[in-house]
PDB file of C-alpha atoms in Angstrom:
ATOM      1  CA  MET A   1     -69.269 -18.487  -8.517  1.00 60.00           C
ATOM      2  CA  ILE A   2     -69.635 -16.489  -5.284  1.00 63.00           C
ATOM      3  CA  LYS A   3     -73.213 -17.723  -4.907  1.00 62.00           C
ATOM      4  CA  GLN A   4     -71.983 -21.332  -5.212  1.00 63.00           C
ATOM      5  CA  PHE A   5     -69.321 -20.699  -2.588  1.00 57.00           C
ATOM      6  CA  ASN A   6     -71.895 -19.096  -0.280  1.00 60.00           C
ATOM      7  CA  LYS A   7     -74.203 -22.105  -0.713  1.00 61.00           C
ATOM      8  CA  ILE A   8     -71.343 -24.474   0.107  1.00 63.00           C
ATOM      9  CA  ALA A   9     -70.367 -22.387   3.123  1.00 56.00           C
ATOM     10  CA  MET A  10     -73.960 -22.400   4.391  1.00 57.00           C
ATOM     11  CA  MET A  11     -74.212 -26.180   3.915  1.00 59.00           C
ATOM     12  CA  VAL A  12     -70.950 -26.629   5.831  1.00 54.00           C
ATOM     13  CA  LEU A  13     -72.237 -24.427   8.637  1.00 49.00           C
ATOM     14  CA  ALA A  14     -75.537 -26.321   8.794  1.00 49.00           C
ATOM     15  CA  ALA A  15     -73.705 -29.641   8.863  1.00 52.00           C
ATOM     16  CA  ILE A  16     -71.488 -28.428  11.694  1.00 50.00           C
ATOM     17  CA  VAL A  17     -74.480 -27.359  13.733  1.00 41.00           C
ATOM     18  CA  LEU A  18     -76.354 -30.601  13.092  1.00 45.00           C
ATOM     19  CA  ILE A  19     -73.562 -33.137  13.569  1.00 52.00           C
ATOM     20  CA  SER A  20     -71.067 -31.391  15.783  1.00 51.00           C
ATOM     21  CA  CYS A  21     -69.741 -33.782  18.355  1.00 56.00           C
ATOM     22  CA  ASN A  22     -67.405 -31.355  20.055  1.00 48.00           C
ATOM     23  CA  ASN A  23     -68.656 -27.826  20.457  1.00 44.00           C
ATOM     24  CA  GLU A  24     -65.699 -26.627  22.512  1.00 44.00           C
ATOM     25  CA  ARG A  25     -63.827 -23.819  20.834  1.00 43.00           C
ATOM     26  CA  PRO A  26     -60.044 -23.718  20.894  1.00 41.00           C
ATOM     27  CA  LYS A  27     -58.458 -21.653  23.624  1.00 38.00           C
ATOM     28  CA  GLU A  28     -55.506 -19.374  23.021  1.00 37.00           C
ATOM     29  CA  THR A  29     -53.344 -21.640  25.163  1.00 34.00           C
ATOM     30  CA  ASP A  30     -54.078 -24.646  22.931  1.00 36.00           C
ATOM     31  CA  VAL A  31     -52.160 -23.142  20.029  1.00 35.00           C
ATOM     32  CA  MET A  32     -49.350 -21.580  22.039  1.00 33.00           C
ATOM     33  CA  SER A  33     -46.867 -24.390  21.485  1.00 34.00           C
ATOM     34  CA  GLY A  34     -43.699 -22.436  20.911  1.00 35.00           C
ATOM     35  CA  ILE A  35     -43.376 -23.789  17.351  1.00 34.00           C
ATOM     36  CA  PRO A  36     -42.705 -21.028  14.805  1.00 36.00           C
ATOM     37  CA  ALA A  37     -45.914 -19.809  13.180  1.00 38.00           C
ATOM     38  CA  GLN A  38     -46.931 -21.467   9.905  1.00 37.00           C
ATOM     39  CA  THR A  39     -44.019 -23.918   9.711  1.00 35.00           C
ATOM     40  CA  LYS A  40     -44.553 -26.206   6.721  1.00 35.00           C
ATOM     41  CA  VAL A  41     -43.979 -29.903   7.330  1.00 36.00           C
ATOM     42  CA  ALA A  42     -44.501 -33.048   5.255  1.00 35.00           C
ATOM     43  CA  ASP A  43     -47.860 -34.240   3.895  1.00 40.00           C
ATOM     44  CA  ASN A  44     -49.582 -30.852   3.741  1.00 43.00           C
ATOM     45  CA  HIS A  45     -49.375 -30.258   7.498  1.00 44.00           C
ATOM     46  CA  VAL A  46     -48.731 -26.825   8.903  1.00 48.00           C
ATOM     47  CA  THR A  47     -48.009 -26.254  12.547  1.00 47.00           C
ATOM     48  CA  GLY A  48     -48.051 -22.942  14.244  1.00 52.00           C
ATOM     49  CA  ASN A  49     -48.755 -20.806  17.227  1.00 54.00           C
ATOM     50  CA  SER A  50     -50.632 -17.964  15.577  1.00 71.00           C
ATOM     51  CA  THR A  51     -54.379 -17.866  15.220  1.00 86.00           C
ATOM     52  CA  PRO A  52     -55.279 -18.101  11.540  1.00 91.00           C
ATOM     53  CA  GLN A  53     -57.478 -15.470   9.948  1.00 93.00           C
ATOM     54  CA  LYS A  54     -60.273 -15.996   7.437  1.00 93.00           C
ATOM     55  CA  GLY A  55     -58.633 -16.878   4.114  1.00 94.00           C
ATOM     56  CA  ASP A  56     -55.525 -18.482   5.661  1.00 96.00           C
ATOM     57  CA  GLN A  57     -54.466 -22.046   5.005  1.00 96.00           C
ATOM     58  CA  VAL A  58     -54.905 -24.141   8.127  1.00 97.00           C
ATOM     59  CA  PRO A  59     -53.049 -27.305   9.126  1.00 96.00           C
ATOM     60  CA  ASN A  60     -54.803 -30.546   8.192  1.00 96.00           C
ATOM     61  CA  ASN A  61     -54.059 -31.979  11.620  1.00 97.00           C
ATOM     62  CA  LEU A  62     -55.903 -29.112  13.355  1.00 97.00           C
ATOM     63  CA  VAL A  63     -59.116 -29.648  11.374  1.00 97.00           C
ATOM     64  CA  CYS A  64     -61.962 -31.976  12.295  1.00 97.00           C
ATOM     65  CA  MET A  65     -62.667 -33.443   8.873  1.00 97.00           C
ATOM     66  CA  VAL A  66     -66.098 -34.695   9.958  1.00 97.00           C
ATOM     67  CA  ASN A  67     -67.308 -31.301  11.142  1.00 96.00           C
ATOM     68  CA  ASP A  68     -65.242 -29.390   8.555  1.00 97.00           C
ATOM     69  CA  ALA A  69     -64.033 -27.063  11.272  1.00 96.00           C
ATOM     70  CA  TYR A  70     -60.685 -25.649  12.352  1.00 97.00           C
ATOM     71  CA  MET A  71     -60.279 -26.737  15.975  1.00 95.00           C
ATOM     72  CA  GLY A  72     -57.019 -24.989  16.883  1.00 93.00           C
ATOM     73  CA  LYS A  73     -55.454 -28.046  18.470  1.00 95.00           C
ATOM     74  CA  GLN A  74     -54.136 -31.438  17.370  1.00 97.00           C
ATOM     75  CA  GLN A  75     -56.983 -33.727  16.301  1.00 97.00           C
ATOM     76  CA  LEU A  76     -57.206 -37.500  16.582  1.00 97.00           C
ATOM     77  CA  GLU A  77     -55.389 -39.270  13.761  1.00 97.00           C
ATOM     78  CA  VAL A  78     -57.532 -41.638  11.710  1.00 97.00           C
ATOM     79  CA  PRO A  79     -55.498 -43.623   9.180  1.00 97.00           C
ATOM     80  CA  HIS A  80     -57.534 -45.051   6.315  1.00 96.00           C
ATOM     81  CA  ASP A  81     -56.450 -46.610   3.036  1.00 96.00           C
ATOM     82  CA  GLY A  82     -52.881 -45.351   3.412  1.00 96.00           C
ATOM     83  CA  LYS A  83     -53.968 -41.737   4.099  1.00 97.00           C
ATOM     84  CA  MET A  84     -54.327 -39.714   7.290  1.00 97.00           C
ATOM     85  CA  TYR A  85     -57.582 -38.036   8.240  1.00 98.00           C
ATOM     86  CA  TYR A  86     -58.399 -36.157  11.453  1.00 98.00           C
ATOM     87  CA  GLY A  87     -61.383 -36.053  13.770  1.00 97.00           C
ATOM     88  CA  CYS A  88     -62.232 -34.414  17.068  1.00 96.00           C
ATOM     89  CA  CYS A  89     -63.783 -37.335  18.951  1.00 96.00           C
ATOM     90  CA  GLU A  90     -64.369 -41.079  19.059  1.00 96.00           C
ATOM     91  CA  MET A  91     -67.498 -40.732  16.897  1.00 96.00           C
ATOM     92  CA  CYS A  92     -65.339 -39.096  14.214  1.00 95.00           C
ATOM     93  CA  LYS A  93     -62.748 -41.872  14.505  1.00 96.00           C
ATOM     94  CA  GLU A  94     -65.484 -44.420  13.806  1.00 96.00           C
ATOM     95  CA  ARG A  95     -67.199 -42.434  11.067  1.00 97.00           C
ATOM     96  CA  ILE A  96     -64.188 -41.540   8.891  1.00 97.00           C
ATOM     97  CA  PRO A  97     -63.331 -45.104   7.783  1.00 97.00           C
ATOM     98  CA  ASN A  98     -66.994 -46.048   7.357  1.00 96.00           C
ATOM     99  CA  ASP A  99     -68.387 -43.027   5.495  1.00 97.00           C
ATOM    100  CA  ALA A 100     -66.750 -42.094   2.193  1.00 96.00           C
ATOM    101  CA  ALA A 101     -68.709 -38.830   2.074  1.00 96.00           C
ATOM    102  CA  VAL A 102     -66.863 -37.628   5.189  1.00 97.00           C
ATOM    103  CA  ARG A 103     -63.483 -38.179   3.521  1.00 97.00           C
ATOM    104  CA  ALA A 104     -64.313 -36.048   0.466  1.00 98.00           C
ATOM    105  CA  ALA A 105     -65.325 -32.451  -0.192  1.00 98.00           C
ATOM    106  CA  ILE A 106     -66.113 -30.310  -3.233  1.00 97.00           C
ATOM    107  CA  ASP A 107     -63.456 -27.813  -4.313  1.00 97.00           C
ATOM    108  CA  PRO A 108     -65.368 -24.478  -4.506  1.00 96.00           C
ATOM    109  CA  HIS A 109     -63.366 -23.425  -7.574  1.00 95.00           C
ATOM    110  CA  SER A 110     -63.232 -26.526  -9.762  1.00 95.00           C
ATOM    111  CA  LEU A 111     -66.353 -28.136  -8.264  1.00 96.00           C
ATOM    112  CA  LYS A 112     -64.432 -31.433  -8.311  1.00 97.00           C
ATOM    113  CA  SER A 113     -64.347 -33.919  -5.466  1.00 97.00           C
ATOM    114  CA  VAL A 114     -61.263 -33.532  -3.259  1.00 97.00           C
ATOM    115  CA  ASP A 115     -59.841 -36.085  -0.842  1.00 98.00           C
ATOM    116  CA  LYS A 116     -59.623 -34.225   2.484  1.00 98.00           C
ATOM    117  CA  ALA A 117     -56.399 -36.037   3.406  1.00 97.00           C
ATOM    118  CA  HIS A 118     -54.595 -34.297   0.537  1.00 97.00           C
ATOM    119  CA  ALA A 119     -56.575 -31.050   0.296  1.00 97.00           C
ATOM    120  CA  TYR A 120     -55.363 -27.481   0.660  1.00 98.00           C
ATOM    121  CA  ILE A 121     -57.557 -26.403   3.586  1.00 98.00           C
ATOM    122  CA  VAL A 122     -58.570 -22.774   4.099  1.00 97.00           C
ATOM    123  CA  LEU A 123     -60.416 -21.077   6.959  1.00 96.00           C
ATOM    124  CA  ILE A 124     -63.527 -19.541   5.366  1.00 95.00           C
ATOM    125  CA  GLY A 125     -65.970 -18.649   8.112  1.00 91.00           C
ATOM    126  CA  ASP A 126     -66.360 -16.589  11.235  1.00 91.00           C
ATOM    127  CA  HIS A 127     -67.087 -19.769  13.202  1.00 93.00           C
ATOM    128  CA  ASP A 128     -64.008 -21.763  12.140  1.00 95.00           C
ATOM    129  CA  GLU A 129     -65.570 -23.333   9.018  1.00 96.00           C
ATOM    130  CA  VAL A 130     -63.108 -24.596   6.432  1.00 97.00           C
ATOM    131  CA  ALA A 131     -63.148 -25.274   2.691  1.00 97.00           C
ATOM    132  CA  TYR A 132     -61.079 -27.854   0.835  1.00 98.00           C
ATOM    133  CA  PHE A 133     -59.267 -27.077  -2.413  1.00 98.00           C
ATOM    134  CA  GLU A 134     -57.363 -29.350  -4.798  1.00 97.00           C
ATOM    135  CA  SER A 135     -54.323 -27.083  -4.486  1.00 97.00           C
ATOM    136  CA  LYS A 136     -53.082 -23.653  -3.499  1.00 97.00           C
ATOM    137  CA  ASP A 137     -53.336 -22.665  -7.175  1.00 97.00           C
ATOM    138  CA  ASN A 138     -57.035 -23.561  -7.173  1.00 95.00           C
ATOM    139  CA  TYR A 139     -57.575 -21.475  -4.072  1.00 96.00           C
ATOM    140  CA  GLU A 140     -55.787 -18.490  -5.609  1.00 96.00           C
ATOM    141  CA  ALA A 141     -57.787 -18.896  -8.843  1.00 95.00           C
ATOM    142  CA  PHE A 142     -60.954 -18.992  -6.748  1.00 94.00           C
ATOM    143  CA  LEU A 143     -59.981 -15.693  -5.102  1.00 93.00           C
ATOM    144  CA  GLN A 144     -59.264 -14.127  -8.506  1.00 91.00           C
ATOM    145  CA  SER A 145     -62.645 -15.245  -9.893  1.00 89.00           C
ATOM    146  CA  ALA A 146     -64.411 -13.678  -6.904  1.00 82.00           C
ATOM    147  CA  LYS A 147     -63.061 -10.194  -7.732  1.00 78.00           C
TER     148      LYS A 147
END
């Protein structure tokens, strides 16, 4: 299971390097909004002013869902088919509605396809890579299976 996760993480990293349209990294001031850290709001969004650590859930709206990367600041909203996706640039805004593969990911635990708009998103890499899980329970089960 760990080997599968490592393969997925490496593919995500390679994809980020190859298709990244915004290679700016978030600055500390971008996340210093004065909102209490890790405040849960509707539709699986989390807002906060603390920098997440590897293994933390990250807010959907702070993730570029094309690059599968935590960006640390509000991303562009891309509504599609009654759901909200997020991208970091105009290319992402065009790609999300036109490329179904960008809107889905594989849950590393269940190996099922997950809609990124409704996924439980976790920071997994040292370079802001994220993974998408069906639920928090799936993520916790994944952690247990890795022990």
